PDB file of C-alpha atoms and ligand atoms in Angstrom:
ATOM      1  CA  UNK U  18      10.574  39.474 -50.885  1.00  0.00           C
ATOM      2  CA  UNK U  19      10.838  42.211 -48.297  1.00  0.00           C
ATOM      3  CA  UNK U  20       8.830  45.354 -48.906  1.00  0.00           C
ATOM      4  CA  UNK U  21      11.687  47.445 -47.571  1.00  0.00           C
ATOM      5  CA  UNK U  22      14.361  47.752 -50.258  1.00  0.00           C
ATOM      6  CA  UNK U  23      17.956  46.751 -49.524  1.00  0.00           C
ATOM      7  CA  UNK U  24      19.884  49.989 -49.062  1.00  0.00           C
ATOM      8  CA  UNK U  25      23.224  50.109 -50.857  1.00  0.00           C
ATOM      9  CA  UNK U  26      26.274  52.350 -50.492  1.00  0.00           C
ATOM     10  CA  UNK U  27      28.502  52.399 -53.593  1.00  0.00           C
ATOM     11  CA  UNK U  28      32.216  52.982 -52.988  1.00  0.00           C
ATOM     12  CA  UNK U  29      34.600  53.417 -55.919  1.00  0.00           C
ATOM     13  CA  UNK U  30      37.133  56.071 -56.823  1.00  0.00           C
ATOM     14  CA  UNK U  31      35.970  56.099 -60.458  1.00  0.00           C
ATOM     15  CA  UNK U  32      32.867  58.210 -60.957  1.00  0.00           C
ATOM     16  CA  UNK U  33      31.696  56.353 -64.068  1.00  0.00           C
ATOM     17  CA  UNK U  34      31.917  53.055 -62.214  1.00  0.00           C
ATOM     18  CA  UNK U  35      29.726  54.451 -59.436  1.00  0.00           C
ATOM     19  CA  UNK U  36      27.272  55.843 -61.983  1.00  0.00           C
ATOM     20  CA  UNK U  37      27.097  52.511 -63.784  1.00  0.00           C
ATOM     21  CA  UNK U  38      26.408  50.556 -60.615  1.00  0.00           C
ATOM     22  CA  UNK U  39      23.825  53.110 -59.525  1.00  0.00           C
ATOM     23  CA  UNK U  40      21.953  52.819 -62.824  1.00  0.00           C
ATOM     24  CA  UNK U  41      21.994  49.027 -62.813  1.00  0.00           C
ATOM     25  CA  UNK U  42      20.907  48.755 -59.171  1.00  0.00           C
ATOM     26  CA  UNK U  43      18.164  51.331 -59.646  1.00  0.00           C
ATOM     27  CA  UNK U  44      16.397  49.006 -62.089  1.00  0.00           C
ATOM     28  CA  UNK U  45      15.611  46.611 -59.229  1.00  0.00           C
ATOM     29  CA  UNK U  46      12.566  47.215 -57.040  1.00  0.00           C
ATOM     30  CA  UNK U  47      14.063  45.453 -54.004  1.00  0.00           C
ATOM     31  CA  UNK U  48      17.219  47.560 -53.725  1.00  0.00           C
ATOM     32  CA  UNK U  49      18.052  51.250 -53.578  1.00  0.00           C
ATOM     33  CA  UNK U  50      21.297  53.233 -53.737  1.00  0.00           C
ATOM     34  CA  UNK U  51      21.357  55.534 -50.713  1.00  0.00           C
ATOM     35  CA  UNK U  52      24.841  57.049 -51.042  1.00  0.00           C
ATOM     36  CA  UNK U  53      28.142  57.000 -52.905  1.00  0.00           C
ATOM     37  CA  UNK U  54      31.720  57.455 -51.740  1.00  0.00           C
ATOM     38  CA  UNK U  55      34.940  57.984 -53.714  1.00  0.00           C
ATOM     39  CA  UNK U  56      37.518  56.720 -51.208  1.00  0.00           C
ATOM     40  CA  UNK U  57      37.853  54.798 -47.977  1.00  0.00           C
ATOM     41  CA  UNK U  58      37.566  57.804 -45.714  1.00  0.00           C
ATOM     42  CA  UNK U  59      34.294  58.858 -47.339  1.00  0.00           C
ATOM     43  CA  UNK U  60      33.090  55.257 -47.249  1.00  0.00           C
ATOM     44  CA  UNK U  61      33.538  55.061 -43.489  1.00  0.00           C
ATOM     45  CA  UNK U  62      31.789  58.400 -42.999  1.00  0.00           C
ATOM     46  CA  UNK U  63      28.885  57.590 -45.318  1.00  0.00           C
ATOM     47  CA  UNK U  64      28.407  54.128 -43.819  1.00  0.00           C
ATOM     48  CA  UNK U  65      28.100  55.727 -40.378  1.00  0.00           C
ATOM     49  CA  UNK U  66      25.735  58.383 -41.714  1.00  0.00           C
ATOM     50  CA  UNK U  67      23.303  56.314 -43.801  1.00  0.00           C
ATOM     51  CA  UNK U  68      23.839  52.879 -42.206  1.00  0.00           C
ATOM     52  CA  UNK U  69      23.277  50.921 -45.430  1.00  0.00           C
ATOM     53  CA  UNK U  70      22.388  47.246 -45.521  1.00  0.00           C
ATOM     54  CA  UNK U  71      25.143  46.539 -48.045  1.00  0.00           C
ATOM     55  CA  UNK U  72      28.311  48.355 -49.127  1.00  0.00           C
ATOM     56  CA  UNK U  73      29.769  47.706 -52.580  1.00  0.00           C
ATOM     57  CA  UNK U  74      33.452  48.343 -51.875  1.00  0.00           C
ATOM     58  CA  UNK U  75      36.231  48.958 -54.369  1.00  0.00           C
ATOM     59  CA  UNK U  76      39.664  47.863 -53.142  1.00  0.00           C
ATOM     60  CA  UNK U  77      42.128  50.204 -54.776  1.00  0.00           C
ATOM     61  CA  UNK U  78      41.391  53.787 -53.860  1.00  0.00           C
ATOM     62  CA  UNK U  79      43.544  56.745 -52.847  1.00  0.00           C
ATOM     63  CA  UNK U  80      44.140  57.198 -49.132  1.00  0.00           C
ATOM     64  CA  UNK U  81      42.273  54.605 -47.083  1.00  0.00           C
ATOM     65  CA  UNK U  82      41.792  51.555 -49.334  1.00  0.00           C
ATOM     66  CA  UNK U  83      38.829  49.208 -49.463  1.00  0.00           C
ATOM     67  CA  UNK U  84      40.334  46.634 -47.126  1.00  0.00           C
ATOM     68  CA  UNK U  85      40.957  49.113 -44.357  1.00  0.00           C
ATOM     69  CA  UNK U  86      37.568  50.741 -44.954  1.00  0.00           C
ATOM     70  CA  UNK U  87      35.857  47.335 -44.763  1.00  0.00           C
ATOM     71  CA  UNK U  88      37.524  46.656 -41.441  1.00  0.00           C
ATOM     72  CA  UNK U  89      36.435  50.052 -40.078  1.00  0.00           C
ATOM     73  CA  UNK U  90      32.852  49.824 -41.352  1.00  0.00           C
ATOM     74  CA  UNK U  91      32.387  46.341 -39.903  1.00  0.00           C
ATOM     75  CA  UNK U  92      34.004  47.284 -36.586  1.00  0.00           C
ATOM     76  CA  UNK U  93      31.647  50.234 -36.246  1.00  0.00           C
ATOM     77  CA  UNK U  94      28.512  48.306 -37.259  1.00  0.00           C
ATOM     78  CA  UNK U  95      28.639  44.563 -37.907  1.00  0.00           C
ATOM     79  CA  UNK U  96      25.076  44.674 -39.285  1.00  0.00           C
ATOM     80  CA  UNK U  97      26.431  46.359 -42.409  1.00  0.00           C
ATOM     81  CA  UNK U  98      27.516  43.817 -45.033  1.00  0.00           C
ATOM     82  CA  UNK U  99      30.376  44.490 -47.435  1.00  0.00           C
ATOM     83  CA  UNK U 100      30.698  43.086 -50.939  1.00  0.00           C
ATOM     84  CA  UNK U 101      34.148  43.667 -52.421  1.00  0.00           C
ATOM     85  CA  UNK U 102      34.413  44.799 -56.033  1.00  0.00           C
ATOM     86  CA  UNK U 103      37.334  43.000 -57.641  1.00  0.00           C
ATOM     87  CA  UNK U 104      39.194  42.801 -60.888  1.00  0.00           C
ATOM     88  CA  UNK U 105      41.075  39.723 -62.034  1.00  0.00           C
ATOM     89  CA  UNK U 106      44.398  41.214 -61.010  1.00  0.00           C
ATOM     90  CA  UNK U 107      43.251  41.873 -57.441  1.00  0.00           C
ATOM     91  CA  UNK U 108      42.917  38.254 -56.293  1.00  0.00           C
ATOM     92  CA  UNK U 109      45.762  38.773 -53.845  1.00  0.00           C
ATOM     93  CA  UNK U 110      43.370  40.806 -51.723  1.00  0.00           C
ATOM     94  CA  UNK U 111      40.689  38.151 -51.333  1.00  0.00           C
ATOM     95  CA  UNK U 112      42.005  36.637 -48.122  1.00  0.00           C
ATOM     96  CA  UNK U 113      42.674  40.060 -46.619  1.00  0.00           C
ATOM     97  CA  UNK U 114      39.177  41.238 -47.492  1.00  0.00           C
ATOM     98  CA  UNK U 115      37.542  38.197 -45.908  1.00  0.00           C
ATOM     99  CA  UNK U 116      39.646  38.673 -42.791  1.00  0.00           C
ATOM    100  CA  UNK U 117      38.522  42.302 -42.726  1.00  0.00           C
ATOM    101  CA  UNK U 118      34.893  41.170 -42.654  1.00  0.00           C
ATOM    102  CA  UNK U 119      33.765  41.153 -46.289  1.00  0.00           C
ATOM    103  CA  UNK U 120      30.765  38.914 -47.042  1.00  0.00           C
ATOM    104  CA  UNK U 121      31.489  38.359 -50.690  1.00  0.00           C
ATOM    105  CA  UNK U 122      33.164  39.345 -53.910  1.00  0.00           C
ATOM    106  CA  UNK U 123      31.984  40.638 -57.207  1.00  0.00           C
ATOM    107  CA  UNK U 124      33.814  41.014 -60.486  1.00  0.00           C
ATOM    108  CA  UNK U 125      33.426  44.556 -61.748  1.00  0.00           C
ATOM    109  CA  UNK U 126      32.944  43.393 -65.321  1.00  0.00           C
ATOM    110  CA  UNK U 127      30.472  40.647 -64.477  1.00  0.00           C
ATOM    111  CA  UNK U 128      26.812  40.489 -65.535  1.00  0.00           C
ATOM    112  CA  UNK U 129      24.143  42.490 -63.706  1.00  0.00           C
ATOM    113  CA  UNK U 130      22.470  39.306 -62.454  1.00  0.00           C
ATOM    114  CA  UNK U 131      25.591  38.492 -60.434  1.00  0.00           C
ATOM    115  CA  UNK U 132      25.529  41.954 -58.913  1.00  0.00           C
ATOM    116  CA  UNK U 133      21.897  41.550 -57.839  1.00  0.00           C
ATOM    117  CA  UNK U 134      22.602  38.116 -56.467  1.00  0.00           C
ATOM    118  CA  UNK U 135      25.687  39.297 -54.517  1.00  0.00           C
ATOM    119  CA  UNK U 136      23.702  42.124 -52.907  1.00  0.00           C
ATOM    120  CA  UNK U 137      20.771  39.863 -51.989  1.00  0.00           C
ATOM    121  CA  UNK U 138      22.997  37.093 -50.640  1.00  0.00           C
ATOM    122  CA  UNK U 139      25.090  39.521 -48.572  1.00  0.00           C
ATOM    123  CA  UNK U 140      21.953  41.102 -47.166  1.00  0.00           C
ATOM    124  CA  UNK U 141      20.430  37.740 -46.264  1.00  0.00           C
ATOM    125  CA  UNK U 142      23.613  36.431 -44.667  1.00  0.00           C
ATOM    126  CA  UNK U 143      24.585  36.452 -41.022  1.00  0.00           C
ATOM    127  CA  UNK U 144      26.809  39.121 -39.575  1.00  0.00           C
TER     128      UNK U 144
HETATM  129 MG1   MG X 481      39.730  51.841 -57.650  1.00  0.00          MG
END
């Protein structure tokens, strides 16, 4: 395991969702939350500012949505990996998200172990 923790940017328009992910991720010694964003515009700005290893990206957000933000983040820096946060009713976006450069998907109501795994796999993957 790397001694440098995987840096994570959390993007979701719901504050409690961001707080929950931050708490869960903070329990792991090999990953660290470096920033949060509440919409796509903030996500693009924060990704450029902190250059995280992995972005956890909500899809449905006001203004610039997660698909468009994924495309912008990856275009600006292909080293940054994006894991899309999905709900069961958002499956229609899966193809679009992959085309936009997402590395993987994560169900928002899934177990913490799947979150850790998704972050580690995205980080280890190729650009
Ligand atoms: Mg949302």
